[in-house]
CSV table of C-alpha atoms in Angstrom, one decimal:
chain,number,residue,atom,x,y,z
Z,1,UNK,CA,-15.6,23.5,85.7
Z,2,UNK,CA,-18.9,24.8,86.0
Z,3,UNK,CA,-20.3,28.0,85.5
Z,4,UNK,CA,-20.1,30.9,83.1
Z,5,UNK,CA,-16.7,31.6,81.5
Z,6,UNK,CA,-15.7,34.2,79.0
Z,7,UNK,CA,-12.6,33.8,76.4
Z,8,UNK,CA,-10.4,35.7,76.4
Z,9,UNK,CA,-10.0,37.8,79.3
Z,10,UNK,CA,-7.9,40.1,77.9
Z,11,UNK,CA,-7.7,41.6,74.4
Z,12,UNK,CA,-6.2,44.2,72.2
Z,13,UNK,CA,-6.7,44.7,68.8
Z,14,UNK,CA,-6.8,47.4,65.5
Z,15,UNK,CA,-9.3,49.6,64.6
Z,16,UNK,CA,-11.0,48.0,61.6
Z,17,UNK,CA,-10.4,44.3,62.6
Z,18,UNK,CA,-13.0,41.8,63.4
Z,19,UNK,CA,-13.0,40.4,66.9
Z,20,UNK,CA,-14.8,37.8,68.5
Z,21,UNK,CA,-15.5,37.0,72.5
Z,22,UNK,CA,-16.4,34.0,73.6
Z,23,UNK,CA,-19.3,32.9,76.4
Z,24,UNK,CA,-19.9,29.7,77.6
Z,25,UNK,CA,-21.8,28.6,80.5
Z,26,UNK,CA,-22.7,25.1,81.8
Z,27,UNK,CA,-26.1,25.3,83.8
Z,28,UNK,CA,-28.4,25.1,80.0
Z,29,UNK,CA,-29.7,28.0,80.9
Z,30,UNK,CA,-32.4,29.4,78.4
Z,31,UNK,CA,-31.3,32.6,78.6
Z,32,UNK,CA,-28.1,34.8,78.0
Z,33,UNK,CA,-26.7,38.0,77.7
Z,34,UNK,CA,-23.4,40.5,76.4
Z,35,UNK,CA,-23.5,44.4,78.8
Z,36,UNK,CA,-20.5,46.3,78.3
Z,37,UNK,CA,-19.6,48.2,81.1
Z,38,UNK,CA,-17.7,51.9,80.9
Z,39,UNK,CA,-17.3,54.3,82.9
Z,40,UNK,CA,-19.6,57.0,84.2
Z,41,UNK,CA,-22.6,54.1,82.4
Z,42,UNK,CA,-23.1,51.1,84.5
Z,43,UNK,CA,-23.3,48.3,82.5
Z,44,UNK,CA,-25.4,48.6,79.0
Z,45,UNK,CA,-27.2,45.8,77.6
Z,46,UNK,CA,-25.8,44.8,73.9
Z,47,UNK,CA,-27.7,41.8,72.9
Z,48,UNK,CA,-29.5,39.2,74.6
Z,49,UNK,CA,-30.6,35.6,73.8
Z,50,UNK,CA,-34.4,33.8,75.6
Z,51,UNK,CA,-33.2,30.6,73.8
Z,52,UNK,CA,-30.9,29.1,70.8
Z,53,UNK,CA,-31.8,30.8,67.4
Z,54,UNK,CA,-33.4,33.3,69.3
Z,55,UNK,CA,-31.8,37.0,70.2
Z,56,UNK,CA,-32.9,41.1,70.4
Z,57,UNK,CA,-31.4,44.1,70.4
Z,58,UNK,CA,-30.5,45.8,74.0
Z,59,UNK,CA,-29.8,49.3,74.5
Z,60,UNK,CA,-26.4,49.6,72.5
Z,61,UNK,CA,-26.2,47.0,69.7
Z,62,UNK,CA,-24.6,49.4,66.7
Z,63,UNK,CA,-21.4,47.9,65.4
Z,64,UNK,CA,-22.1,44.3,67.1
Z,65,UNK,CA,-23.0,40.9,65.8
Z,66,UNK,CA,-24.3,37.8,67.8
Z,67,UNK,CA,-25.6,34.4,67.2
Z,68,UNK,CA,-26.9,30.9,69.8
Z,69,UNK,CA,-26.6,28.0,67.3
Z,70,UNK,CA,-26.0,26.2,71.2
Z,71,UNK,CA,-27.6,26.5,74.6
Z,72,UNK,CA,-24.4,27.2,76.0
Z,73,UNK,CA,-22.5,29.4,74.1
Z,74,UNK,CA,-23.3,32.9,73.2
Z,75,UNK,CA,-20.5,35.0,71.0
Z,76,UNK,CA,-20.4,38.4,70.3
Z,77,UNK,CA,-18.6,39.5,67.4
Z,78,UNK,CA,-17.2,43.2,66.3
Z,79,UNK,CA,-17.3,43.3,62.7
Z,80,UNK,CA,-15.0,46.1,62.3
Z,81,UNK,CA,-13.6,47.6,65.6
Z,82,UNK,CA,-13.6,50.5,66.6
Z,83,UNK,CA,-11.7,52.6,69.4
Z,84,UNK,CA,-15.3,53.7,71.0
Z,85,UNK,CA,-15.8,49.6,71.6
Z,86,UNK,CA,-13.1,49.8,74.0
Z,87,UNK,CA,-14.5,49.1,76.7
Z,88,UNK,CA,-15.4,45.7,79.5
Z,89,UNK,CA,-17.5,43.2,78.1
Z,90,UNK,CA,-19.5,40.8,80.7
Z,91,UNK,CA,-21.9,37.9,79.7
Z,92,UNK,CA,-24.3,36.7,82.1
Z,93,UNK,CA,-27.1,33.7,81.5
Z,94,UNK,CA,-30.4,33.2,84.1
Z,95,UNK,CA,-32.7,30.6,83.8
Z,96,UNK,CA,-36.5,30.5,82.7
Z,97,UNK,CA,-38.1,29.6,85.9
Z,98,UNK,CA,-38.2,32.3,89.3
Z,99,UNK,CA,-35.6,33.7,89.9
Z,100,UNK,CA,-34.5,36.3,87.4
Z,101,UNK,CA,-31.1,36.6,88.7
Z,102,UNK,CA,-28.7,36.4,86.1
Z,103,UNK,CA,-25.2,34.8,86.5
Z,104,UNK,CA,-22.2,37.0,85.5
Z,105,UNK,CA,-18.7,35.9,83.6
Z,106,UNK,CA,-15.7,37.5,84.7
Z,107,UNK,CA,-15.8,39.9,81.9
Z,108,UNK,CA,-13.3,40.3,79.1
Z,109,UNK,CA,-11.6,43.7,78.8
Z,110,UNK,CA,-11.5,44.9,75.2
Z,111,UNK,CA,-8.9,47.2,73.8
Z,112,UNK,CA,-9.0,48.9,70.2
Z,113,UNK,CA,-6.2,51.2,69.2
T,1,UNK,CA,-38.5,52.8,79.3
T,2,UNK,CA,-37.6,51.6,82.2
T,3,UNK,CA,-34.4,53.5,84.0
T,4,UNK,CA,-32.7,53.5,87.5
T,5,UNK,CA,-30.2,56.2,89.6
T,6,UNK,CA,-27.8,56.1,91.5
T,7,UNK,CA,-27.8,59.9,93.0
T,8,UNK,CA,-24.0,59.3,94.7
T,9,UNK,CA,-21.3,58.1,92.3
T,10,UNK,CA,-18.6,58.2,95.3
T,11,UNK,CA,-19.2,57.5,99.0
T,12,UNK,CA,-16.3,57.5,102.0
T,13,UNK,CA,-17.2,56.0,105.3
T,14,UNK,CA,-14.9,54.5,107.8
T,15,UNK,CA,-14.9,51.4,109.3
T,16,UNK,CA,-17.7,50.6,111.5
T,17,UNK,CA,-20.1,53.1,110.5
T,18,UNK,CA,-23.4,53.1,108.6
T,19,UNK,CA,-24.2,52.9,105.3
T,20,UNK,CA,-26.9,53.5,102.6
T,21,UNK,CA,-26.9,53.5,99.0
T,22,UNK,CA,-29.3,55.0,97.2
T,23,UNK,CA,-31.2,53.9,94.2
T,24,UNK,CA,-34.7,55.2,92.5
T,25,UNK,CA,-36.0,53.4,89.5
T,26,UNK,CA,-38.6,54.0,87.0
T,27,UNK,CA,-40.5,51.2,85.4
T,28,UNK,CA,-44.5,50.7,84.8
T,29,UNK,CA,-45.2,47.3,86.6
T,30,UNK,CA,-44.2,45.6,89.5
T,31,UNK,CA,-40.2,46.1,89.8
T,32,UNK,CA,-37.9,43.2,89.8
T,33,UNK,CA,-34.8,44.9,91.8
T,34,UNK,CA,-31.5,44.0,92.6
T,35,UNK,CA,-28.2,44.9,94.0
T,36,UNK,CA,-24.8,43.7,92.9
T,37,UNK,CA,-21.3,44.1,94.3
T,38,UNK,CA,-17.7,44.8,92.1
T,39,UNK,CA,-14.6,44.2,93.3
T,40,UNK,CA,-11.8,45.9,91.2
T,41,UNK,CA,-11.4,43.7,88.2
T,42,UNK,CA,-13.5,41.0,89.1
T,43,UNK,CA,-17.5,40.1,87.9
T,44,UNK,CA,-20.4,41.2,89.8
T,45,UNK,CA,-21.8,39.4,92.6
T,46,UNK,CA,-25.7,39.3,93.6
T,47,UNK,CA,-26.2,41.0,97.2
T,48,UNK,CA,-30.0,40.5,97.5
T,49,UNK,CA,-33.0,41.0,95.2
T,50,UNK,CA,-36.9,41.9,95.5
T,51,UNK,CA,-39.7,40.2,94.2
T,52,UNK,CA,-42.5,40.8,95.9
T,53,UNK,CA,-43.9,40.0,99.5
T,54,UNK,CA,-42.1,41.5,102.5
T,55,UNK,CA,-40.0,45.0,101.4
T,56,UNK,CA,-37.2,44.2,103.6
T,57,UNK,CA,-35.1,41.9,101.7
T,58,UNK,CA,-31.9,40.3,103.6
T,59,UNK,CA,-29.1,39.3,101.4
T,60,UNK,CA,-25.7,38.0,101.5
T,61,UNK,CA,-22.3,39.8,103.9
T,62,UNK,CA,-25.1,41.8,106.1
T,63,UNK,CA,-26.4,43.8,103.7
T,64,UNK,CA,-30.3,44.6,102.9
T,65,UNK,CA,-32.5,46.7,101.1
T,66,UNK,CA,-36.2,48.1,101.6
T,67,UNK,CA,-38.4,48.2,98.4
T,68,UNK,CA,-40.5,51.4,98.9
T,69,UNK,CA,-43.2,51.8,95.7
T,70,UNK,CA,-44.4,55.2,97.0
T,71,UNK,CA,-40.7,56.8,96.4
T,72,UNK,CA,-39.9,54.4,93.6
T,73,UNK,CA,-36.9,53.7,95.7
T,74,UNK,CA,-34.9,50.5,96.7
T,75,UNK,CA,-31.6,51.8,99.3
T,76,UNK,CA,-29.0,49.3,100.5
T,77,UNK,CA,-28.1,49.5,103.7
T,78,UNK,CA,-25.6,47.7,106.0
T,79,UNK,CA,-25.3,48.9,110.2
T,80,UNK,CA,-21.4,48.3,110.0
T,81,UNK,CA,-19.2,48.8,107.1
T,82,UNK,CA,-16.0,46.3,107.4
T,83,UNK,CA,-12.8,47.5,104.9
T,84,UNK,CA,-13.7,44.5,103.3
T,85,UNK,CA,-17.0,46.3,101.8
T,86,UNK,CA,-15.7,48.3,99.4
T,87,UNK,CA,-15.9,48.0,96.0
T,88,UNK,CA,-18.6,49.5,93.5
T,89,UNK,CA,-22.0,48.7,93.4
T,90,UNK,CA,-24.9,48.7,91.3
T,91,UNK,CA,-28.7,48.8,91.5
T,92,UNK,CA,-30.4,47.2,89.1
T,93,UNK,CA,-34.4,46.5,87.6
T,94,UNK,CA,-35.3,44.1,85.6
T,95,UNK,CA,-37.6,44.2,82.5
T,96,UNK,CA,-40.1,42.0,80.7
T,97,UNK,CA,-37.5,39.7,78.6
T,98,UNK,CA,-35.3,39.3,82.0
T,99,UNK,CA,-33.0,42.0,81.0
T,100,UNK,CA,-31.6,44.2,83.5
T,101,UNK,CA,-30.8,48.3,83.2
T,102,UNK,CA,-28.3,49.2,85.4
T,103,UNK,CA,-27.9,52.4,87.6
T,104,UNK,CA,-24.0,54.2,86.9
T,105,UNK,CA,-22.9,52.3,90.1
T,106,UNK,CA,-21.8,54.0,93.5
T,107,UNK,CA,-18.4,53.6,94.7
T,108,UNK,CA,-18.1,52.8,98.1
T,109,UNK,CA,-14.3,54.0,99.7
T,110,UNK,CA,-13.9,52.3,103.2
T,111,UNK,CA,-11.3,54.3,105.9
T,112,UNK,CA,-9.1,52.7,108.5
């Protein structure tokens, strides 16, 4: 199907572990983004991605680790998890052209006890 | 730094009635603005967004929003709230690398 997806929807793990969540979208859109969204904040900006093998800091990148070997796939990785990560990760990719309207995933809600 | 607020975290209407969000932002250049919807547990859906040109933007399910630079404000406003309106929503400005900063989101309570 088309579109942005995010794997897996659900997850709970240890403090300590290493996680990874998965975003993949299908529009080659150049450019992509992780927010994490708690509540009483909105949704913060992590990391973001203009193109592959390039990505920047956002507002709250401590404790988080990306990479965009690929166009359409964007993972974010906690090295070590923590129980303040707990929280509801979205991804969301726009295009390079326009509009500036970025695409949301349907989020993937973390869990670290 | 650019920053946005959402004065009301909670608003109750009832069905039928008026409504208008609030949002003020602060960034140096000409805002990109937006407004997206959240049902509970789903992703966040674009309502409408501002460019430039006319400050009375139209977006999607009858709502729209008027851009106004001299109060660095961007309110949402629908003329009749249906039960099927609420959810949570966000304002939203985006900066220079297409990122967008996010106010803390108003939720909107709908009654009977």
């Amino acid at each position: 199907d088309a579109g942005i997806t995010q794997s897996p929807r659900y997850k709970i793990t240890e403090t300590g572990r290493q996680v990874t969540l998965m975003c993949h979208q299908t529009w080659s859109h150049s450019y992509m983004f992780w927010y994490r969204q708690d509540l009483g904040h909105g949704l913060r900006l992590i990391y973001y991605s203009a193109a592959a093998d390039i990505t920047d800091k956002g507002e709250v990148p401590d404790g988080y680790v990306v990479s965009r070997s690929k166009t359409e796939n964007f993972p974010l990785t906690l090295e070590s998890a923590t129980r303040s990560q707990t929280s509801v990760y979205f991804c969301a990719s726009s295009d390079n052209v326009g509009s500036y309207e970025q695409y949301f995933g349907p989020g993937t809600r973390l869990t670290v006890t | 730094a650019q920053s946005v607020t959402q004065p009301d975290i909670h608003i109750t209407v009832s069905e039928g009635a008026s409504l208008e969000l609030r949002c003020n932002y602060s960034y140096g250049a000409t805002p990109y603005l937006f407004w997206y919807v959240q049902s509970p547990g789903q992703g966040l859906q674009l309502l409408l967004k501002y460019f430039s040109g006319d400050t009375l933007v139209q977006g999607i399910k009858g709502f729209e929003a008027e851009f106004k630079r001299s109060q660095s404000s961007f309110n949402l406003r629908k003329p009749s709230v249906h039960w099927s309106d609420a959810a949570e929503y966000f304002c939203a400005v985006s900066g220079s690398a297409r990122q967008l900063t996010f106010g803390s989101g108003t939720q909107l309570t709908v009654l009977p």
